[in-house]
Short mmCIF file of C-alpha atoms in Angstrom, two decimals:
data_model
loop_
_atom_site.label_atom_id
_atom_site.label_comp_id
_atom_site.label_asym_id
_atom_site.label_seq_id
_atom_site.Cartn_x
_atom_site.Cartn_y
_atom_site.Cartn_z
CA MET L 1064 29.83 -0.51 7.38
CA VAL L 1065 30.09 -2.25 10.75
CA VAL L 1066 26.96 -3.69 12.39
CA ASP L 1067 26.84 -4.41 16.11
CA GLY L 1068 23.80 -6.47 17.06
CA GLY L 1069 20.80 -4.73 15.55
CA THR L 1070 22.46 -1.36 15.06
CA VAL L 1071 24.77 0.32 12.57
CA ALA L 1072 27.95 0.97 14.55
CA TRP L 1073 30.20 2.60 11.98
CA VAL L 1074 30.25 3.77 8.35
CA GLY L 1075 33.39 4.97 6.61
CA SER L 1076 35.99 4.41 3.94
CA GLU L 1077 37.12 0.98 2.82
CA GLY L 1078 40.65 1.64 3.99
CA ALA L 1079 39.52 2.52 7.50
CA ALA L 1080 37.24 -0.52 7.55
CA ASP L 1081 40.24 -2.83 7.38
CA SER L 1082 41.06 -1.94 10.97
CA PHE L 1083 37.81 -3.58 12.10
CA ALA L 1084 38.36 -6.86 10.24
CA ASP L 1085 40.08 -8.73 13.05
CA GLY L 1086 37.53 -7.76 15.68
CA VAL L 1087 34.26 -8.75 13.98
CA ASP L 1088 32.45 -12.08 13.79
CA ALA L 1089 32.06 -12.06 10.00
CA VAL L 1090 33.19 -10.03 6.99
CA VAL L 1091 30.89 -9.78 3.97
CA HIS L 1092 32.62 -8.87 0.71
CA LEU L 1093 30.17 -7.09 -1.57
CA ASP L 1094 31.95 -7.66 -4.89
CA GLY L 1095 30.49 -4.48 -6.34
CA ALA L 1096 26.97 -4.88 -4.93
CA LEU L 1097 25.07 -1.87 -3.59
CA VAL L 1098 24.09 -1.60 0.08
CA ALA L 1099 21.12 0.65 0.80
CA PRO L 1100 18.55 1.13 3.55
CA ALA L 1101 15.82 -1.52 3.43
CA PHE L 1102 12.58 -0.31 1.93
CA THR L 1103 9.43 0.38 3.94
CA ASP L 1104 6.17 -0.44 2.19
CA ALA L 1105 3.79 1.92 3.94
CA HIS L 1106 0.50 0.34 2.86
CA VAL L 1107 -0.05 -3.40 2.60
CA HIS L 1108 -2.61 -6.10 3.38
CA VAL L 1109 -0.39 -9.01 4.31
CA THR L 1110 -2.85 -11.90 4.48
CA ALA L 1111 -4.59 -10.88 1.25
CA THR L 1112 -1.17 -10.59 -0.39
CA GLY L 1113 -0.24 -14.09 0.73
CA LEU L 1114 -3.54 -15.51 -0.47
CA ALA L 1115 -2.96 -13.94 -3.90
CA LEU L 1116 0.60 -15.29 -4.01
CA THR L 1117 -0.45 -18.83 -3.09
CA GLY L 1118 -3.91 -18.98 -4.67
CA LEU L 1119 -5.98 -17.58 -7.53
CA ASP L 1120 -4.56 -14.30 -8.86
CA LEU L 1121 -6.28 -12.98 -12.00
CA GLY L 1122 -4.10 -9.90 -12.32
CA ASP L 1123 -2.62 -11.14 -15.58
CA ALA L 1124 -5.81 -12.64 -17.05
CA ARG L 1125 -6.12 -11.32 -20.60
CA SER L 1126 -9.87 -11.79 -21.08
CA LEU L 1127 -13.08 -12.71 -19.29
CA PRO L 1128 -13.14 -16.25 -20.77
CA GLU L 1129 -9.57 -16.83 -19.60
CA ALA L 1130 -10.52 -15.64 -16.11
CA LEU L 1131 -13.50 -18.02 -16.01
CA GLU L 1132 -11.33 -20.93 -17.16
CA ARG L 1133 -8.82 -20.22 -14.42
CA ILE L 1134 -11.59 -20.00 -11.81
CA ALA L 1135 -12.86 -23.42 -12.90
CA ALA L 1136 -9.36 -24.91 -12.72
CA HIS L 1137 -8.80 -23.41 -9.27
CA ALA L 1138 -12.10 -24.81 -8.02
CA ALA L 1139 -11.20 -28.28 -9.31
CA ALA L 1140 -7.78 -28.10 -7.62
CA ARG L 1141 -9.20 -27.01 -4.22
CA PRO L 1142 -12.06 -29.41 -3.46
CA GLY L 1143 -11.72 -29.00 0.32
CA ASP L 1144 -11.91 -25.19 0.56
CA ARG L 1145 -15.07 -23.97 2.29
CA VAL L 1146 -14.95 -20.74 0.28
CA LEU L 1147 -12.94 -20.25 -2.89
CA LEU L 1148 -10.87 -17.04 -2.85
CA GLY L 1149 -9.46 -15.08 -5.75
CA HIS L 1150 -8.23 -11.60 -6.52
CA GLY L 1151 -7.07 -9.20 -9.17
CA TRP L 1152 -9.57 -9.11 -12.03
CA ASP L 1153 -9.73 -5.84 -13.94
CA GLU L 1154 -12.40 -5.53 -16.61
CA THR L 1155 -10.79 -2.41 -18.08
CA ARG L 1156 -7.95 -4.61 -19.38
CA TRP L 1157 -10.25 -7.16 -21.03
CA PRO L 1158 -11.65 -6.89 -24.58
CA GLU L 1159 -15.14 -7.61 -23.16
CA ARG L 1160 -14.89 -4.48 -20.95
CA ARG L 1161 -17.24 -5.94 -18.33
CA ALA L 1162 -17.10 -7.77 -15.03
CA PRO L 1163 -18.03 -11.46 -14.74
CA GLY L 1164 -21.75 -12.05 -14.18
CA ARG L 1165 -23.27 -14.10 -11.37
CA GLU L 1166 -24.40 -17.01 -13.58
CA GLU L 1167 -20.99 -17.19 -15.26
CA LEU L 1168 -19.29 -17.40 -11.88
CA ASP L 1169 -21.77 -19.99 -10.59
CA ARG L 1170 -20.93 -22.24 -13.55
CA ALA L 1171 -17.17 -21.69 -13.30
CA ALA L 1172 -17.12 -22.40 -9.55
CA GLY L 1173 -19.36 -25.44 -9.85
CA GLY L 1174 -22.01 -23.91 -7.61
CA ARG L 1175 -19.56 -23.38 -4.72
CA PRO L 1176 -19.04 -20.20 -2.65
CA LEU L 1177 -16.55 -17.89 -4.41
CA TYR L 1178 -15.25 -14.45 -3.42
CA LEU L 1179 -13.35 -12.69 -6.19
CA SER L 1180 -12.07 -9.22 -5.30
CA ARG L 1181 -11.47 -6.66 -8.03
CA THR L 1182 -7.90 -5.41 -8.40
CA ASP L 1183 -8.65 -2.34 -6.23
CA VAL L 1184 -10.36 -4.50 -3.55
CA HIS L 1185 -13.29 -2.05 -3.37
CA SER L 1186 -15.74 -4.37 -5.09
CA ALA L 1187 -16.03 -8.10 -5.59
CA ALA L 1188 -17.70 -10.59 -7.89
CA VAL L 1189 -19.33 -13.41 -5.95
CA THR L 1190 -21.36 -16.55 -6.51
CA THR L 1191 -24.91 -17.27 -5.42
CA ALA L 1192 -23.63 -19.88 -2.97
CA LEU L 1193 -21.58 -17.24 -1.13
CA LEU L 1194 -24.54 -14.86 -1.00
CA ASP L 1195 -26.59 -17.62 0.56
CA LEU L 1196 -24.08 -17.78 3.44
CA VAL L 1197 -24.67 -14.10 4.35
CA PRO L 1198 -28.18 -13.48 5.67
CA GLY L 1199 -29.63 -10.13 4.62
CA VAL L 1200 -26.87 -9.27 2.16
CA ARG L 1201 -29.36 -8.73 -0.67
CA ASP L 1202 -30.90 -5.85 1.31
CA LEU L 1203 -27.63 -4.02 1.99
CA PRO L 1204 -26.38 -0.91 0.15
CA GLY L 1205 -24.09 -1.88 -2.70
CA TYR L 1206 -25.88 -5.14 -3.57
CA ASP L 1207 -26.28 -5.90 -7.28
CA PRO L 1208 -28.35 -8.85 -8.49
CA ASP L 1209 -25.85 -9.75 -11.21
CA GLY L 1210 -22.77 -7.53 -11.03
CA PRO L 1211 -20.02 -6.86 -8.48
CA LEU L 1212 -20.91 -5.86 -4.94
CA THR L 1213 -19.75 -2.60 -3.35
CA ARG L 1214 -20.22 -0.76 -0.05
CA ASP L 1215 -21.88 -2.62 2.85
CA ALA L 1216 -22.81 -5.64 0.75
CA HIS L 1217 -19.18 -6.08 -0.27
CA HIS L 1218 -17.94 -5.75 3.30
CA ALA L 1219 -20.44 -8.37 4.46
CA VAL L 1220 -19.43 -11.00 1.90
CA ARG L 1221 -15.75 -10.26 2.46
CA ARG L 1222 -16.14 -10.92 6.18
CA ALA L 1223 -17.88 -14.20 5.43
CA ALA L 1224 -15.23 -15.24 2.91
CA HIS L 1225 -12.27 -14.38 5.11
CA GLY L 1226 -14.02 -15.92 8.11
CA ALA L 1227 -13.84 -19.27 6.32
CA ILE L 1228 -10.03 -19.16 6.29
CA THR L 1229 -8.53 -21.53 8.86
CA PRO L 1230 -5.77 -20.33 11.20
CA GLU L 1231 -3.36 -22.64 9.34
CA GLN L 1232 -4.28 -21.15 5.97
CA ARG L 1233 -3.92 -17.65 7.36
CA ALA L 1234 -0.49 -18.33 8.86
CA ALA L 1235 0.70 -19.90 5.60
CA ALA L 1236 -0.50 -16.89 3.63
CA GLN L 1237 1.14 -14.44 6.03
CA ARG L 1238 4.45 -16.31 5.92
CA ALA L 1239 4.37 -16.38 2.13
CA ALA L 1240 3.77 -12.62 2.00
CA LEU L 1241 6.50 -11.81 4.53
CA ALA L 1242 9.01 -14.01 2.71
CA HIS L 1243 8.12 -12.40 -0.60
CA ALA L 1244 8.52 -8.91 0.88
CA ALA L 1245 11.95 -9.80 2.26
CA SER L 1246 13.01 -11.06 -1.18
CA ARG L 1247 12.18 -7.61 -2.54
CA GLY L 1248 14.46 -5.79 -0.11
CA ILE L 1249 11.59 -4.68 2.13
CA GLY L 1250 12.46 -4.45 5.81
CA THR L 1251 9.24 -2.95 7.19
CA LEU L 1252 5.56 -3.26 6.28
CA HIS L 1253 2.71 -1.05 7.43
CA GLU L 1254 -0.28 -3.38 7.73
CA CYS L 1255 -3.53 -1.52 7.10
CA ALA L 1256 -6.10 -3.62 8.95
CA GLY L 1257 -9.64 -2.91 10.07
CA PRO L 1258 -13.06 -4.40 10.69
CA ASP L 1259 -14.15 -3.84 7.06
CA ILE L 1260 -10.87 -5.21 5.67
CA SER L 1261 -9.70 -8.15 7.78
CA SER L 1262 -10.31 -8.94 11.45
CA GLU L 1263 -8.86 -8.44 14.90
CA GLU L 1264 -7.64 -12.05 14.88
CA ASP L 1265 -5.88 -11.52 11.57
CA LEU L 1266 -4.00 -8.46 12.83
CA THR L 1267 -2.95 -9.92 16.17
CA ALA L 1268 -1.81 -13.17 14.54
CA LEU L 1269 0.25 -11.25 11.99
CA LEU L 1270 1.92 -9.03 14.59
CA ALA L 1271 2.75 -12.08 16.70
CA LEU L 1272 4.17 -13.91 13.70
CA ALA L 1273 6.32 -10.98 12.63
CA ALA L 1274 7.62 -10.45 16.16
CA GLY L 1275 8.42 -14.13 16.70
CA GLN L 1276 5.74 -14.52 19.36
CA ASP L 1277 3.72 -17.21 17.59
CA GLY L 1278 5.46 -20.14 19.26
CA ARG L 1279 8.42 -20.16 16.87
CA GLN L 1280 11.87 -19.05 17.92
CA ASP L 1281 12.60 -16.30 15.39
CA PRO L 1282 10.60 -13.47 13.80
CA ALA L 1283 9.25 -14.38 10.38
CA GLY L 1284 10.87 -11.65 8.31
CA PRO L 1285 10.28 -7.92 7.90
CA ARG L 1286 9.04 -5.78 10.74
CA VAL L 1287 5.26 -5.23 10.70
CA ILE L 1288 3.70 -2.03 12.04
CA GLY L 1289 -0.06 -2.30 12.44
CA TYR L 1290 -2.83 0.23 11.85
CA TRP L 1291 -6.47 -0.37 12.76
CA ALA L 1292 -9.11 1.45 10.71
CA GLN L 1293 -11.98 2.11 13.06
CA ALA L 1294 -13.34 5.56 13.79
CA ALA L 1295 -12.81 6.59 17.40
CA THR L 1296 -15.56 8.29 19.36
CA GLY L 1297 -14.00 7.98 22.81
CA SER L 1298 -11.02 6.77 24.78
CA ALA L 1299 -12.37 3.19 24.97
CA ASP L 1300 -11.86 2.85 21.22
CA LEU L 1301 -8.20 3.72 21.62
CA ASP L 1302 -7.82 1.26 24.50
CA ARG L 1303 -8.96 -1.47 22.14
CA LEU L 1304 -6.50 -0.20 19.53
CA ARG L 1305 -3.64 -0.59 21.99
CA ASP L 1306 -4.83 -4.05 23.00
CA LEU L 1307 -4.56 -5.10 19.35
CA GLY L 1308 -0.98 -3.83 19.15
CA ALA L 1309 -1.73 -1.18 16.53
CA VAL L 1310 0.28 2.05 16.52
CA GLY L 1311 -2.40 4.20 14.92
CA ALA L 1312 -6.12 4.58 14.31
CA GLY L 1313 -5.94 4.83 10.57
CA GLY L 1314 -4.83 3.09 7.44
CA ASP L 1315 -7.91 2.19 5.43
CA LEU L 1316 -10.43 4.14 7.47
CA PHE L 1317 -12.59 4.72 4.43
CA VAL L 1318 -13.73 8.24 3.63
CA ASP L 1319 -14.51 6.99 0.12
CA GLY L 1320 -13.76 4.05 -2.20
CA SER L 1321 -11.76 3.70 -5.42
CA LEU L 1322 -11.81 5.12 -8.93
CA GLY L 1323 -11.85 1.72 -10.61
CA SER L 1324 -15.03 0.70 -8.77
CA ARG L 1325 -16.46 4.23 -9.19
CA THR L 1326 -16.79 4.61 -5.43
CA ALA L 1327 -14.16 7.33 -4.90
CA HIS L 1328 -16.03 10.48 -3.83
CA LEU L 1329 -15.80 13.26 -6.42
CA HIS L 1330 -17.08 16.82 -6.66
CA ALA L 1331 -18.12 16.28 -10.31
CA PRO L 1332 -19.67 13.11 -11.81
CA TYR L 1333 -17.68 10.31 -13.35
CA ALA L 1334 -17.04 10.60 -17.07
CA ASP L 1335 -18.19 7.07 -17.92
CA ALA L 1336 -21.14 6.57 -15.55
CA PRO L 1337 -23.61 8.66 -13.55
CA GLY L 1338 -22.89 9.57 -9.94
CA THR L 1339 -20.06 11.05 -7.89
CA GLY L 1340 -19.11 8.00 -5.80
CA ILE L 1341 -19.63 7.26 -2.13
CA ALA L 1342 -18.94 9.25 1.03
CA HIS L 1343 -18.40 6.88 3.97
CA LEU L 1344 -17.42 9.61 6.46
CA ASP L 1345 -18.31 13.29 6.62
CA ALA L 1346 -16.15 16.16 7.86
CA ASP L 1347 -17.75 16.14 11.32
CA THR L 1348 -16.99 12.43 11.86
CA ILE L 1349 -13.45 12.98 10.59
CA ALA L 1350 -12.98 15.89 12.99
CA ARG L 1351 -14.29 13.85 15.93
CA HIS L 1352 -11.87 11.01 15.16
CA LEU L 1353 -8.97 13.45 14.94
CA LEU L 1354 -9.93 15.17 18.17
CA VAL L 1355 -10.09 11.90 20.12
CA CYS L 1356 -6.80 10.67 18.68
CA THR L 1357 -4.92 13.96 19.02
CA ARG L 1358 -5.96 14.44 22.63
CA ALA L 1359 -4.66 10.92 23.38
CA GLY L 1360 -1.43 11.36 21.42
CA VAL L 1361 -2.41 8.68 18.88
CA GLN L 1362 -1.74 8.99 15.17
CA ALA L 1363 -4.91 9.00 13.07
CA GLY L 1364 -5.38 8.36 9.39
CA PHE L 1365 -7.88 8.03 6.57
CA HIS L 1366 -8.32 6.50 3.13
CA ALA L 1367 -9.24 9.31 0.71
CA ILE L 1368 -8.88 9.20 -3.09
CA GLY L 1369 -11.44 11.53 -4.68
CA ASP L 1370 -11.27 15.32 -4.42
CA ALA L 1371 -14.48 15.51 -2.36
CA ALA L 1372 -13.14 12.92 0.10
CA ILE L 1373 -9.80 14.71 0.39
CA ASP L 1374 -11.56 18.03 1.02
CA ALA L 1375 -13.62 16.38 3.76
CA VAL L 1376 -10.40 15.23 5.46
CA VAL L 1377 -8.96 18.74 5.18
CA ALA L 1378 -12.13 20.26 6.66
CA GLY L 1379 -12.08 17.79 9.54
CA ALA L 1380 -8.39 18.38 10.22
CA ARG L 1381 -8.88 22.16 10.19
CA ALA L 1382 -11.73 21.83 12.68
CA ALA L 1383 -9.51 19.74 14.97
CA ALA L 1384 -6.68 22.27 14.66
CA GLU L 1385 -9.01 25.15 15.52
CA GLU L 1386 -10.06 23.38 18.73
CA LEU L 1387 -6.72 21.92 19.84
CA GLY L 1388 -4.18 24.16 18.13
CA LEU L 1389 -2.30 23.59 14.90
CA ALA L 1390 0.90 22.47 16.63
CA ARG L 1391 -0.79 19.53 18.37
CA VAL L 1392 -2.34 18.30 15.13
CA ARG L 1393 0.91 18.65 13.18
CA ALA L 1394 2.95 16.88 15.85
CA LEU L 1395 1.21 13.53 15.37
CA ARG L 1396 1.76 13.35 11.60
CA HIS L 1397 -1.75 12.16 10.84
CA ARG L 1398 -1.89 10.21 7.58
CA VAL L 1399 -3.97 10.19 4.43
CA GLU L 1400 -3.75 7.02 2.35
CA HIS L 1401 -3.70 7.41 -1.45
CA ALA L 1402 -4.51 11.17 -1.67
CA GLU L 1403 -4.85 10.95 -5.44
CA LEU L 1404 -7.08 13.76 -6.76
CA MET L 1405 -5.39 16.67 -5.02
CA SER L 1406 -6.05 20.35 -5.80
CA ARG L 1407 -3.71 23.28 -5.19
CA GLU L 1408 -5.77 24.14 -2.14
CA SER L 1409 -5.67 20.66 -0.67
CA ILE L 1410 -1.92 20.40 -1.28
CA ALA L 1411 -1.40 23.66 0.61
CA ALA L 1412 -3.67 22.44 3.40
CA PHE L 1413 -1.78 19.14 3.74
CA ALA L 1414 1.47 21.06 4.12
CA ASP L 1415 -0.04 23.46 6.66
CA LEU L 1416 -1.65 20.70 8.74
CA GLY L 1417 1.37 18.38 8.58
CA LEU L 1418 -0.65 15.58 6.96
CA VAL L 1419 1.46 12.72 5.62
CA ALA L 1420 0.47 11.53 2.14
CA SER L 1421 0.86 7.74 1.85
CA VAL L 1422 0.91 7.26 -1.92
CA GLN L 1423 1.24 4.41 -4.42
CA PRO L 1424 3.10 5.40 -7.62
CA ALA L 1425 2.34 1.99 -9.16
CA PHE L 1426 -1.28 3.14 -9.44
CA ASP L 1427 -0.21 5.70 -12.03
CA ALA L 1428 1.96 3.15 -13.82
CA ALA L 1429 -0.98 0.73 -13.99
CA TRP L 1430 -3.89 3.04 -14.71
CA GLY L 1431 -2.54 6.45 -15.70
CA GLY L 1432 -1.96 7.91 -19.15
CA ALA L 1433 -4.31 9.07 -21.88
CA GLU L 1434 -5.64 5.55 -22.57
CA GLY L 1435 -5.66 4.25 -19.01
CA MET L 1436 -8.48 3.45 -16.62
CA TYR L 1437 -8.17 6.80 -14.86
CA ALA L 1438 -8.87 8.66 -18.12
CA GLN L 1439 -11.85 6.39 -18.77
CA ARG L 1440 -13.32 7.12 -15.35
CA LEU L 1441 -12.54 10.84 -15.11
CA GLY L 1442 -11.80 12.11 -18.61
CA ALA L 1443 -8.31 13.05 -19.75
CA GLU L 1444 -8.16 16.48 -18.07
CA ARG L 1445 -9.11 15.36 -14.58
CA ALA L 1446 -7.05 12.18 -14.87
CA ALA L 1447 -3.96 14.26 -15.66
CA ALA L 1448 -4.33 15.96 -12.26
CA LEU L 1449 -3.99 12.70 -10.32
CA ASN L 1450 -1.03 11.96 -8.06
CA PRO L 1451 0.79 15.31 -8.34
CA TYR L 1452 3.93 14.24 -6.49
CA ALA L 1453 6.09 17.14 -7.67
CA ALA L 1454 3.65 19.81 -6.49
CA MET L 1455 3.18 17.99 -3.19
CA THR L 1456 6.93 17.76 -2.67
CA ARG L 1457 7.49 21.42 -3.53
CA ALA L 1458 4.79 22.42 -1.04
CA GLY L 1459 6.43 20.43 1.75
CA VAL L 1460 3.89 17.61 2.00
CA PRO L 1461 5.66 14.56 3.51
CA LEU L 1462 5.42 11.63 1.07
CA VAL L 1463 5.71 7.97 1.97
CA LEU L 1464 5.52 5.23 -0.65
CA GLY L 1465 3.76 1.89 -0.63
CA SER L 1466 2.04 -0.64 -2.87
CA ASP L 1467 -1.39 -1.34 -1.33
CA SER L 1468 -0.51 -4.97 -2.08
CA PRO L 1469 -2.24 -7.03 -3.37
CA VAL L 1470 -3.72 -4.13 -5.36
CA THR L 1471 -0.29 -3.65 -6.93
CA PRO L 1472 2.71 -5.93 -6.33
CA LEU L 1473 5.37 -5.61 -3.66
CA ASP L 1474 7.92 -3.92 -5.93
CA PRO L 1475 9.74 -0.99 -4.29
CA TRP L 1476 12.17 -0.24 -7.11
CA GLY L 1477 9.20 -0.33 -9.48
CA ALA L 1478 7.46 2.25 -7.28
CA VAL L 1479 10.52 4.50 -7.30
CA ARG L 1480 10.64 4.17 -11.09
CA ALA L 1481 6.92 4.97 -11.38
CA ALA L 1482 7.34 8.17 -9.34
CA ALA L 1483 10.42 9.27 -11.27
CA PHE L 1484 8.79 8.50 -14.64
CA HIS L 1485 5.19 9.46 -13.84
CA ARG L 1486 2.92 9.25 -16.88
CA THR L 1487 2.20 12.96 -16.43
CA PRO L 1488 5.65 14.59 -16.75
CA GLU L 1489 4.96 17.60 -14.52
CA HIS L 1490 4.18 15.27 -11.61
CA ARG L 1491 7.56 13.50 -11.67
CA ILE L 1492 10.00 13.70 -8.80
CA SER L 1493 13.65 12.68 -8.73
CA ALA L 1494 14.54 9.06 -8.17
CA ARG L 1495 16.39 10.13 -5.02
CA ALA L 1496 13.29 11.87 -3.61
CA ALA L 1497 11.18 8.80 -4.35
CA PHE L 1498 13.80 6.48 -2.82
CA ASN L 1499 13.91 8.58 0.34
CA ALA L 1500 10.10 8.50 0.56
CA HIS L 1501 10.23 4.70 0.28
CA THR L 1502 12.91 4.28 2.96
CA ARG L 1503 13.33 7.07 5.49
CA GLY L 1504 9.84 8.43 4.74
CA GLY L 1505 8.22 5.25 5.97
CA TRP L 1506 9.93 5.56 9.32
CA ARG L 1507 9.13 9.26 9.64
CA ALA L 1508 5.48 8.42 9.00
CA VAL L 1509 5.46 6.45 12.27
CA GLY L 1510 7.31 9.14 14.20
CA ARG L 1511 10.86 7.78 13.86
CA ASP L 1512 13.41 10.25 12.49
CA ASP L 1513 16.43 8.10 13.33
CA ALA L 1514 15.81 5.19 10.96
CA GLY L 1515 15.69 4.44 7.24
CA VAL L 1516 19.27 5.65 6.82
CA LEU L 1517 22.60 3.90 7.29
CA VAL L 1518 24.38 6.01 9.90
CA PRO L 1519 25.83 5.09 13.30
CA GLY L 1520 23.04 4.47 15.79
CA ALA L 1521 20.38 3.66 13.18
CA PRO L 1522 18.67 0.26 13.03
CA ALA L 1523 20.66 -2.17 10.88
CA ASP L 1524 17.88 -2.59 8.32
CA TYR L 1525 19.46 -2.80 4.88
CA ALA L 1526 19.43 -4.65 1.59
CA VAL L 1527 22.25 -5.72 -0.72
CA TRP L 1528 21.49 -5.30 -4.43
CA SER L 1529 22.91 -6.54 -7.68
CA VAL L 1530 22.95 -3.41 -9.84
CA GLY L 1531 24.45 -1.93 -12.96
CA ASP L 1532 25.71 1.64 -13.21
CA LEU L 1533 24.67 4.14 -10.55
CA VAL L 1534 23.24 7.37 -11.93
CA VAL L 1535 21.35 10.47 -10.86
CA GLN L 1536 17.90 10.76 -12.40
CA ALA L 1537 15.85 13.92 -11.96
CA PRO L 1538 12.83 15.29 -13.85
CA ASP L 1539 14.58 18.59 -14.65
CA GLU L 1540 17.73 18.34 -16.78
CA ARG L 1541 19.29 21.36 -15.06
CA VAL L 1542 19.05 19.56 -11.71
CA ALA L 1543 20.34 16.33 -13.23
CA ASN L 1544 23.32 18.00 -14.87
CA TRP L 1545 24.42 19.66 -11.64
CA SER L 1546 23.74 16.52 -9.58
CA THR L 1547 25.99 14.39 -11.74
CA ASP L 1548 28.89 16.77 -11.26
CA PRO L 1549 31.23 15.23 -8.64
CA ARG L 1550 31.23 18.54 -6.76
CA SER L 1551 27.54 18.09 -5.87
CA GLY L 1552 28.22 14.98 -3.79
CA THR L 1553 24.86 13.52 -4.83
CA PRO L 1554 24.94 9.72 -4.39
CA GLY L 1555 23.81 7.71 -7.36
CA LEU L 1556 21.07 5.12 -7.57
CA PRO L 1557 20.48 2.28 -10.03
CA ASP L 1558 19.37 3.32 -13.52
CA LEU L 1559 15.57 3.06 -13.44
CA THR L 1560 14.86 4.03 -17.04
CA PRO L 1561 11.61 2.28 -18.11
CA GLY L 1562 12.22 -0.90 -20.03
CA GLY L 1563 15.51 -1.66 -18.30
CA PRO L 1564 16.06 -4.30 -15.61
CA LEU L 1565 15.43 -3.41 -11.98
CA PRO L 1566 17.91 -4.27 -9.20
CA THR L 1567 17.84 -7.77 -7.76
CA ALA L 1568 17.99 -8.31 -4.00
CA LEU L 1569 20.90 -10.47 -2.86
CA ARG L 1570 20.30 -10.14 0.86
CA THR L 1571 17.86 -8.38 3.18
CA VAL L 1572 18.75 -7.68 6.81
CA VAL L 1573 16.38 -6.45 9.53
CA GLY L 1574 17.78 -5.43 12.89
CA GLY L 1575 21.08 -7.08 12.02
CA ARG L 1576 19.32 -10.39 11.25
CA THR L 1577 19.29 -11.80 7.72
CA VAL L 1578 15.68 -12.38 6.64
CA TYR L 1579 16.45 -13.13 3.00
CA ALA L 1580 19.52 -14.48 1.25
CA GLY L 1581 19.35 -15.13 -2.47
CA PRO L 1582 21.45 -17.68 -4.34
CA ASN L 1583 24.32 -15.19 -4.56
CA GLY L 1584 23.64 -13.35 -1.32
#
């Protein structure tokens, strides 16, 4: 492969490549390493990811007492922080099977303000001192006098907590996240920002940092494409979107919440608690947002996990298509983030309406299976219907993969593995299909059909990997047997069998510029 500036100029045989050797600035000998398109993580929260990487991450805490001990140690180590921040607790993995209580957190934090987001970031455990900083929070929907906060109460304390972060802390967190992404072979991130998630200042600072417009000479690492999750009611809303530098009015525009926090909107009640979750937007509001965006030629999107939320998105999209025409709606590739509890009807509707499903296979790896959190929340039968990637692929629903980091880690090969070895066998797709969804799919989701592949004219976004044998892995043995025949011409990928090592990034290049070089890269 020959790269000229930021573009792939030529790809061909090794013998033919020798003719270019004298005319290039540098020759990189791969020594058996694999070169592949850089990954796109289509759903991230960069600042929150950086804060988890550099601060208190309870994702691997094995019990509630261990979590409280680590909170106390973090508080002692950060005496100058106005608000203590932490992330990642998951009570379903603890023997106590409960969230930390308010008094426990007050003691662990030494009476200081503490915001501790659950692993799904749809609820948070907080201290009394933080509540005291948010006037009226105790009267908001989602307030609990002892347990985690959800809904409006959660959004209010999150704004207060993140508002205490200094610009220097924010920039350090963003740089840490971008560097970590580059070390994982990720060349592009889709930042899902919004008024209930981060702030306008956070998004604009991130986009400036990634583009090298923050006063430093070079961009900070991977490309960052921004989404802003605020429902549009008129053209002025989209003017503000453009001022922020966002490409779409979507991302985490919440139609519902999450299964772990029991806020995903379901048709039938949860199996382990009363209620059917929360509906943040109805079909009429969804339709209005889609109409405004489609008329303006702006991509829209929504966060929808439960079957009732997904059906509301479908109803809104159908209403927009009836008014504007199906072709106009399809052309903008409107997105649905997560799209977990899909029915046959909703899958068919996504394909018909051209809705892009932005999915996170690591969710199934973390919480799927007969004994996982999903089965606890929904019962085994409903949980087995979650994340039906094979049916979605067969129906022609465009898939794009991401992590929702810090909900699950930045780990693209892990995501490809999770899709290829889904805990529900009938939902598995081939490793090649998952890889394509995590590379070219991410570019297609933003309207670019010329990127995410290594062909002449494409952006020179690629990663170099240390790998073992290259194989073809497919969920159906008949497909796999044909694909491994040399006559098929199917290119191999690293062996992703669970339990084995994943590829290691040696070098990541974005637009012809090296953004990560490992010890052997």
